[in-house]
Coordinates of C-alpha atoms in Angstrom, one line a residue:
M1065 CA 7.2 22.2 6.2
I1066 CA 3.7 21.3 4.9
S1067 CA 3.0 24.9 3.9
S1068 CA 6.1 25.0 1.8
E1069 CA 5.2 21.7 0.2
L1070 CA 1.7 22.9 -0.7
H1071 CA 3.1 26.1 -2.1
A1072 CA 5.6 24.2 -4.2
A1073 CA 2.7 22.0 -5.5
G1074 CA 0.7 25.1 -6.4
V1075 CA -2.0 24.4 -3.9
H1076 CA -3.2 27.8 -2.6
D1077 CA -6.9 27.4 -1.8
P1078 CA -7.4 27.3 2.0
V1079 CA -10.0 24.5 2.0
L1080 CA -7.9 22.5 -0.4
R1081 CA -4.7 23.0 1.7
D1082 CA -6.6 21.8 4.8
A1083 CA -7.6 18.6 2.9
Y1084 CA -4.0 17.9 1.9
R1085 CA -2.9 18.5 5.5
R1086 CA -5.4 15.9 6.7
C1087 CA -4.0 13.4 4.2
R1088 CA -0.4 14.1 5.3
T1089 CA -1.3 13.5 8.9
L1090 CA -2.8 10.2 8.1
N1091 CA 0.3 9.1 6.2
S1092 CA 2.6 10.2 9.0
Q1093 CA 0.6 8.4 11.7
H1094 CA -0.2 5.1 9.9
G1095 CA 2.3 4.6 7.2
R1096 CA 5.6 5.3 8.9
T1097 CA 7.9 3.5 6.4
F1098 CA 6.0 4.9 3.4
F1099 CA 5.9 8.4 4.9
L1100 CA 9.7 8.3 5.5
A1101 CA 10.2 7.3 1.9
T1102 CA 8.0 10.2 0.7
R1103 CA 10.4 12.6 2.3
L1104 CA 12.8 11.7 -0.5
L1105 CA 10.4 13.1 -3.1
T1106 CA 10.5 16.8 -4.2
P1107 CA 8.3 19.1 -2.1
Q1108 CA 5.9 19.5 -5.1
Q1109 CA 5.3 15.8 -5.4
R1110 CA 4.6 15.0 -1.7
P1111 CA 1.1 16.4 -1.3
A1112 CA -0.2 14.3 -4.2
V1113 CA 1.3 11.1 -2.7
H1114 CA -0.2 12.0 0.7
A1115 CA -3.6 12.5 -0.9
L1116 CA -3.5 9.1 -2.6
Y1117 CA -2.5 7.4 0.6
G1118 CA -5.1 9.3 2.6
F1119 CA -7.9 8.1 0.3
A1120 CA -6.7 4.5 0.4
R1121 CA -6.4 4.6 4.1
R1122 CA -9.9 6.0 4.5
A1123 CA -11.3 3.0 2.6
D1124 CA -9.2 0.6 4.5
D1125 CA -10.4 2.0 7.8
I1126 CA -14.0 1.4 6.8
L1127 CA -13.3 -2.3 6.3
D1128 CA -10.6 -3.1 8.9
D1129 CA -12.0 -1.4 12.0
F1130 CA -12.3 -4.1 14.7
D1131 CA -15.5 -2.6 16.0
A1132 CA -17.8 -5.6 16.1
S1133 CA -20.9 -3.3 16.5
V1134 CA -20.6 -2.2 12.9
S1135 CA -22.3 -4.7 10.6
S1136 CA -21.1 -5.7 7.1
S1137 CA -24.1 -3.9 5.6
E1138 CA -23.2 -0.7 7.4
R1139 CA -19.6 -1.0 6.2
A1140 CA -20.9 -1.7 2.6
N1141 CA -23.2 1.4 2.7
E1142 CA -20.3 3.6 4.0
L1143 CA -18.0 2.4 1.3
Q1144 CA -20.7 3.0 -1.4
R1145 CA -21.2 6.5 -0.1
L1146 CA -17.5 7.1 -0.4
A1147 CA -17.4 5.7 -4.0
T1148 CA -20.5 7.7 -5.0
R1149 CA -19.0 11.0 -3.6
L1150 CA -15.7 10.4 -5.3
F1151 CA -17.4 9.5 -8.6
N1152 CA -19.6 12.6 -8.5
R1153 CA -16.6 14.9 -7.7
M1154 CA -14.3 13.4 -10.3
T1155 CA -16.8 13.1 -13.2
A1156 CA -19.4 15.9 -12.5
G1157 CA -17.4 18.4 -10.4
A1158 CA -19.8 18.1 -7.4
T1159 CA -18.6 19.7 -4.2
D1160 CA -21.9 19.9 -2.3
D1161 CA -21.6 16.6 -0.4
G1162 CA -20.0 18.0 2.7
D1163 CA -17.1 15.7 2.3
L1164 CA -14.1 18.0 2.3
S1165 CA -11.6 15.2 2.9
L1166 CA -12.1 14.0 -0.7
A1167 CA -11.0 17.4 -2.1
A1168 CA -7.3 16.5 -2.0
V1169 CA -7.5 13.2 -3.9
V1170 CA -9.8 14.7 -6.5
D1171 CA -7.4 17.6 -7.0
T1172 CA -4.5 15.2 -7.4
A1173 CA -6.4 13.0 -9.9
R1174 CA -7.1 16.1 -12.0
R1175 CA -3.6 17.5 -11.8
Y1176 CA -2.0 14.2 -12.8
D1177 CA -4.7 12.9 -15.1
I1178 CA -5.3 9.8 -13.0
P1179 CA -8.4 8.0 -14.4
W1180 CA -11.5 7.2 -12.5
E1181 CA -11.0 3.5 -13.5
H1182 CA -8.0 3.2 -11.1
F1183 CA -10.1 4.3 -8.2
D1184 CA -13.1 2.2 -9.3
D1185 CA -10.9 -0.9 -9.5
F1186 CA -9.5 -0.1 -6.0
L1187 CA -13.0 0.3 -4.5
S1188 CA -14.1 -3.0 -6.2
S1189 CA -11.4 -4.9 -4.4
M1190 CA -12.4 -3.1 -1.1
R1191 CA -15.9 -4.4 -1.6
M1192 CA -14.6 -7.9 -1.9
D1193 CA -13.3 -7.7 1.7
L1194 CA -16.9 -7.4 2.8
S1195 CA -17.8 -10.9 1.7
T1196 CA -14.7 -12.7 0.6
T1197 CA -12.6 -14.4 3.3
D1198 CA -10.6 -17.0 1.4
Y1199 CA -9.0 -17.2 -2.1
P1200 CA -9.0 -20.6 -3.7
D1201 CA -6.0 -20.1 -5.9
R1202 CA -3.4 -17.5 -7.1
A1203 CA -5.6 -16.3 -9.9
A1204 CA -8.4 -15.3 -7.5
L1205 CA -5.9 -13.6 -5.2
D1206 CA -4.3 -11.8 -8.1
R1207 CA -7.8 -10.4 -9.1
Y1208 CA -8.2 -9.0 -5.7
M1209 CA -4.6 -7.6 -5.6
Y1210 CA -5.0 -5.8 -8.9
G1211 CA -7.5 -3.4 -7.4
S1212 CA -6.1 -3.3 -3.9
A1213 CA -2.4 -3.0 -4.6
E1214 CA -1.4 -2.8 -8.3
V1215 CA -3.6 0.2 -9.2
I1216 CA -2.0 2.0 -6.3
G1217 CA 1.3 1.7 -8.2
L1218 CA -0.4 2.9 -11.3
Q1219 CA -1.9 5.9 -9.5
M1220 CA 1.5 6.8 -8.3
L1221 CA 3.2 6.6 -11.6
P1222 CA 2.2 10.0 -13.1
V1223 CA 3.2 11.7 -9.9
L1224 CA 6.6 10.0 -10.0
G1225 CA 7.2 10.6 -13.7
T1226 CA 9.1 8.4 -16.1
V1227 CA 11.9 8.7 -18.7
C1228 CA 9.9 6.5 -21.1
E1229 CA 6.3 6.0 -22.1
S1230 CA 4.2 5.4 -18.9
T1231 CA 2.9 2.2 -20.5
E1232 CA 6.4 0.7 -20.4
A1233 CA 6.9 1.5 -16.7
A1234 CA 3.4 0.5 -15.7
P1235 CA 4.0 -3.3 -15.2
Y1236 CA 6.9 -2.6 -12.8
A1237 CA 4.9 0.0 -10.8
A1238 CA 2.0 -2.4 -10.5
A1239 CA 4.3 -5.2 -9.5
L1240 CA 5.9 -3.1 -6.7
G1241 CA 2.4 -2.4 -5.3
K1242 CA 1.7 -6.1 -5.4
A1243 CA 5.0 -6.9 -3.7
F1244 CA 4.3 -4.5 -0.9
Q1245 CA 0.9 -6.0 -0.3
L1246 CA 2.2 -9.6 -0.3
T1247 CA 4.7 -8.5 2.3
N1248 CA 1.9 -7.2 4.4
F1249 CA 0.0 -10.5 4.0
L1250 CA 2.9 -12.5 5.2
R1251 CA 3.6 -10.2 8.2
D1252 CA 0.0 -9.9 9.1
V1253 CA -1.2 -13.5 8.7
D1254 CA -2.3 -13.6 12.4
E1255 CA -4.0 -10.2 12.4
D1256 CA -5.9 -10.9 9.2
L1257 CA -7.0 -14.3 10.6
Q1258 CA -8.5 -12.4 13.5
R1259 CA -10.6 -10.5 11.0
G1260 CA -11.6 -13.8 9.5
R1261 CA -9.6 -13.4 6.3
I1262 CA -6.8 -15.5 4.7
Y1263 CA -4.9 -13.7 2.0
L1264 CA -2.9 -16.8 0.8
P1265 CA -4.0 -19.1 -2.0
A1266 CA -5.8 -22.1 -0.5
D1267 CA -4.6 -24.6 -3.1
E1268 CA -0.9 -23.6 -2.4
L1269 CA -1.5 -24.0 1.3
A1270 CA -3.1 -27.3 0.8
V1271 CA 0.0 -28.7 -0.8
H1272 CA 1.5 -28.4 2.7
Q1273 CA -1.6 -29.7 4.5
V1274 CA -2.5 -26.3 5.7
D1275 CA -6.0 -25.0 5.9
R1276 CA -8.0 -22.5 8.1
D1277 CA -8.1 -25.0 11.0
V1278 CA -4.3 -25.3 11.1
L1279 CA -3.9 -21.5 10.9
N1280 CA -6.3 -21.1 13.8
W1281 CA -4.3 -23.6 15.8
C1282 CA -1.2 -21.5 15.2
H1283 CA -3.1 -18.4 16.4
D1284 CA -4.4 -20.2 19.5
H1285 CA -1.0 -21.6 20.5
R1286 CA 1.0 -18.6 19.3
R1287 CA 3.4 -20.8 17.4
T1288 CA 4.0 -21.7 13.8
D1289 CA 3.3 -25.3 12.8
P1290 CA 6.1 -26.8 10.6
R1291 CA 3.6 -27.3 7.8
V1292 CA 2.6 -23.6 8.0
R1293 CA 6.3 -22.7 8.0
R1294 CA 6.9 -24.5 4.8
A1295 CA 3.9 -22.9 3.2
L1296 CA 5.0 -19.4 4.3
E1297 CA 8.5 -20.1 2.9
E1298 CA 7.0 -20.8 -0.5
Q1299 CA 4.9 -17.6 -0.3
H1300 CA 8.0 -15.7 0.8
A1301 CA 10.0 -16.9 -2.2
E1302 CA 7.2 -15.8 -4.6
T1303 CA 7.2 -12.3 -3.0
R1304 CA 10.9 -12.1 -3.4
R1305 CA 10.6 -12.9 -7.1
I1306 CA 8.1 -10.1 -7.6
Y1307 CA 10.4 -7.6 -5.8
R1308 CA 13.2 -8.6 -8.2
F1309 CA 11.0 -7.9 -11.2
A1310 CA 9.7 -4.6 -9.8
E1311 CA 13.2 -3.4 -9.1
Q1312 CA 14.0 -3.3 -12.8
G1313 CA 11.4 -0.5 -13.2
I1314 CA 13.2 2.0 -11.0
A1315 CA 15.5 3.0 -13.8
L1316 CA 12.4 3.9 -15.8
L1317 CA 11.3 6.5 -13.3
H1318 CA 12.3 10.2 -13.4
P1319 CA 15.7 10.5 -11.6
R1320 CA 14.2 12.7 -8.9
S1321 CA 11.8 9.9 -7.9
R1322 CA 14.2 7.0 -7.9
P1323 CA 15.7 7.5 -4.4
C1324 CA 12.2 7.4 -2.9
I1325 CA 11.1 4.2 -4.6
S1326 CA 14.4 2.6 -4.1
A1327 CA 14.2 3.3 -0.3
A1328 CA 10.6 2.1 -0.1
L1329 CA 11.6 -1.1 -1.9
T1330 CA 14.6 -1.7 0.3
L1331 CA 12.7 -1.1 3.6
Y1332 CA 9.6 -3.2 2.6
S1333 CA 11.7 -6.1 1.2
E1334 CA 13.7 -6.1 4.5
I1335 CA 10.5 -6.9 6.3
L1336 CA 10.8 -10.2 4.5
D1337 CA 14.3 -10.5 5.9
R1338 CA 12.9 -10.0 9.4
I1339 CA 10.2 -12.7 8.8
E1340 CA 12.8 -15.1 7.7
E1341 CA 15.1 -14.3 10.7
L1342 CA 12.1 -14.9 13.0
D1343 CA 11.8 -18.4 11.4
F1344 CA 8.3 -17.4 10.3
A1345 CA 7.1 -17.0 13.9
V1346 CA 4.4 -14.5 12.7
F1347 CA 1.8 -15.7 15.2
D1348 CA 3.5 -14.3 18.3
Q1349 CA 5.4 -11.3 17.1
R1350 CA 5.4 -8.7 14.3
A1351 CA 8.3 -8.4 11.9
T1352 CA 9.5 -4.8 11.7
V1353 CA 12.5 -2.9 10.4
G1354 CA 14.2 -1.1 13.2
T1355 CA 14.3 2.7 13.5
A1356 CA 18.1 2.8 13.1
R1357 CA 18.0 0.9 9.8
R1358 CA 15.1 3.0 8.5
L1359 CA 17.0 6.1 9.2
Q1360 CA 20.2 4.7 7.6
V1361 CA 18.3 3.9 4.4
A1362 CA 16.6 7.3 4.5
G1363 CA 19.9 9.1 5.0
R1364 CA 21.4 7.5 2.0
G1365 CA 18.3 8.3 0.0
F1366 CA 18.4 12.0 1.1
V1367 CA 21.9 12.3 -0.4
E1368 CA 20.8 10.6 -3.6
A1369 CA 17.7 12.7 -3.9
W1370 CA 19.6 15.9 -3.3
V1371 CA 22.1 15.0 -6.1
A1372 CA 19.3 14.1 -8.4
R1373 CA 17.5 17.4 -7.9
I1374 CA 20.6 19.4 -8.6
R1375 CA 21.4 17.4 -11.8
H1376 CA 17.8 17.5 -13.1
S1377 CA 16.6 20.8 -11.7
G1378 CA 15.5 22.0 -15.1
T1379 CA 13.6 18.8 -16.1

């Protein structure tokens, strides 16, 4: 399957093909819902999406590994090495750094004219995770999420294609990336807290008399304090609003890409449903969408994708 995808994408160099395979493996192992949605894309689109995911995952792993023996300065140095190697490859064509895993994302960036600035903004937000543990207000969190989530949507946009100027579709693509990440923040409040981070605006939590101490109490007792529940309900509603905005942009995508993004939006937004059904008990269980439901959404998407490919095979 992967060989046919790489052939369809015009990737023939053996070293490059191996780099793309590594990225696909990362996506299949760590991004199950997202990987399932990528199966709805055309074969020639999939390797690029896997490459973008693989790079983002690599940076995330530098920061989120629970290994306490790795210091913040060591993580910072590793992230800087990654940024330097990517910059040198993208801007100077360097290939002598021994880092073959970057080959796929650089090839994708060149094929789809994805600017260095999108990767630079992403890496800037990743650096924030080395020192920033709390966000005082929505504006501060939004600055972080622009680089950590919104630019991912912007990177994806040229791969997906649009029926309008890309600048018209860009706000919706960015919003969808933001909605996905806000969903993760709600689902993973407890896990992030264990890493010392709170990805919720402190002033909005304070309205409900919630602070780090209250969240730590919830973690220690594996239950959601009523004040925290009210605060999470508010964050939940804001995330829903962003999904509604982002959904308007699906019609601006190339028809062959719409089933994939529609499925991803459906499945990720249903994580919010599960959180609500659990009554925001995010400190003792993880909200997930069941396999049967994921396959149901994917099955419908496969039909829609097949019809779209037939209708637009020449475009």
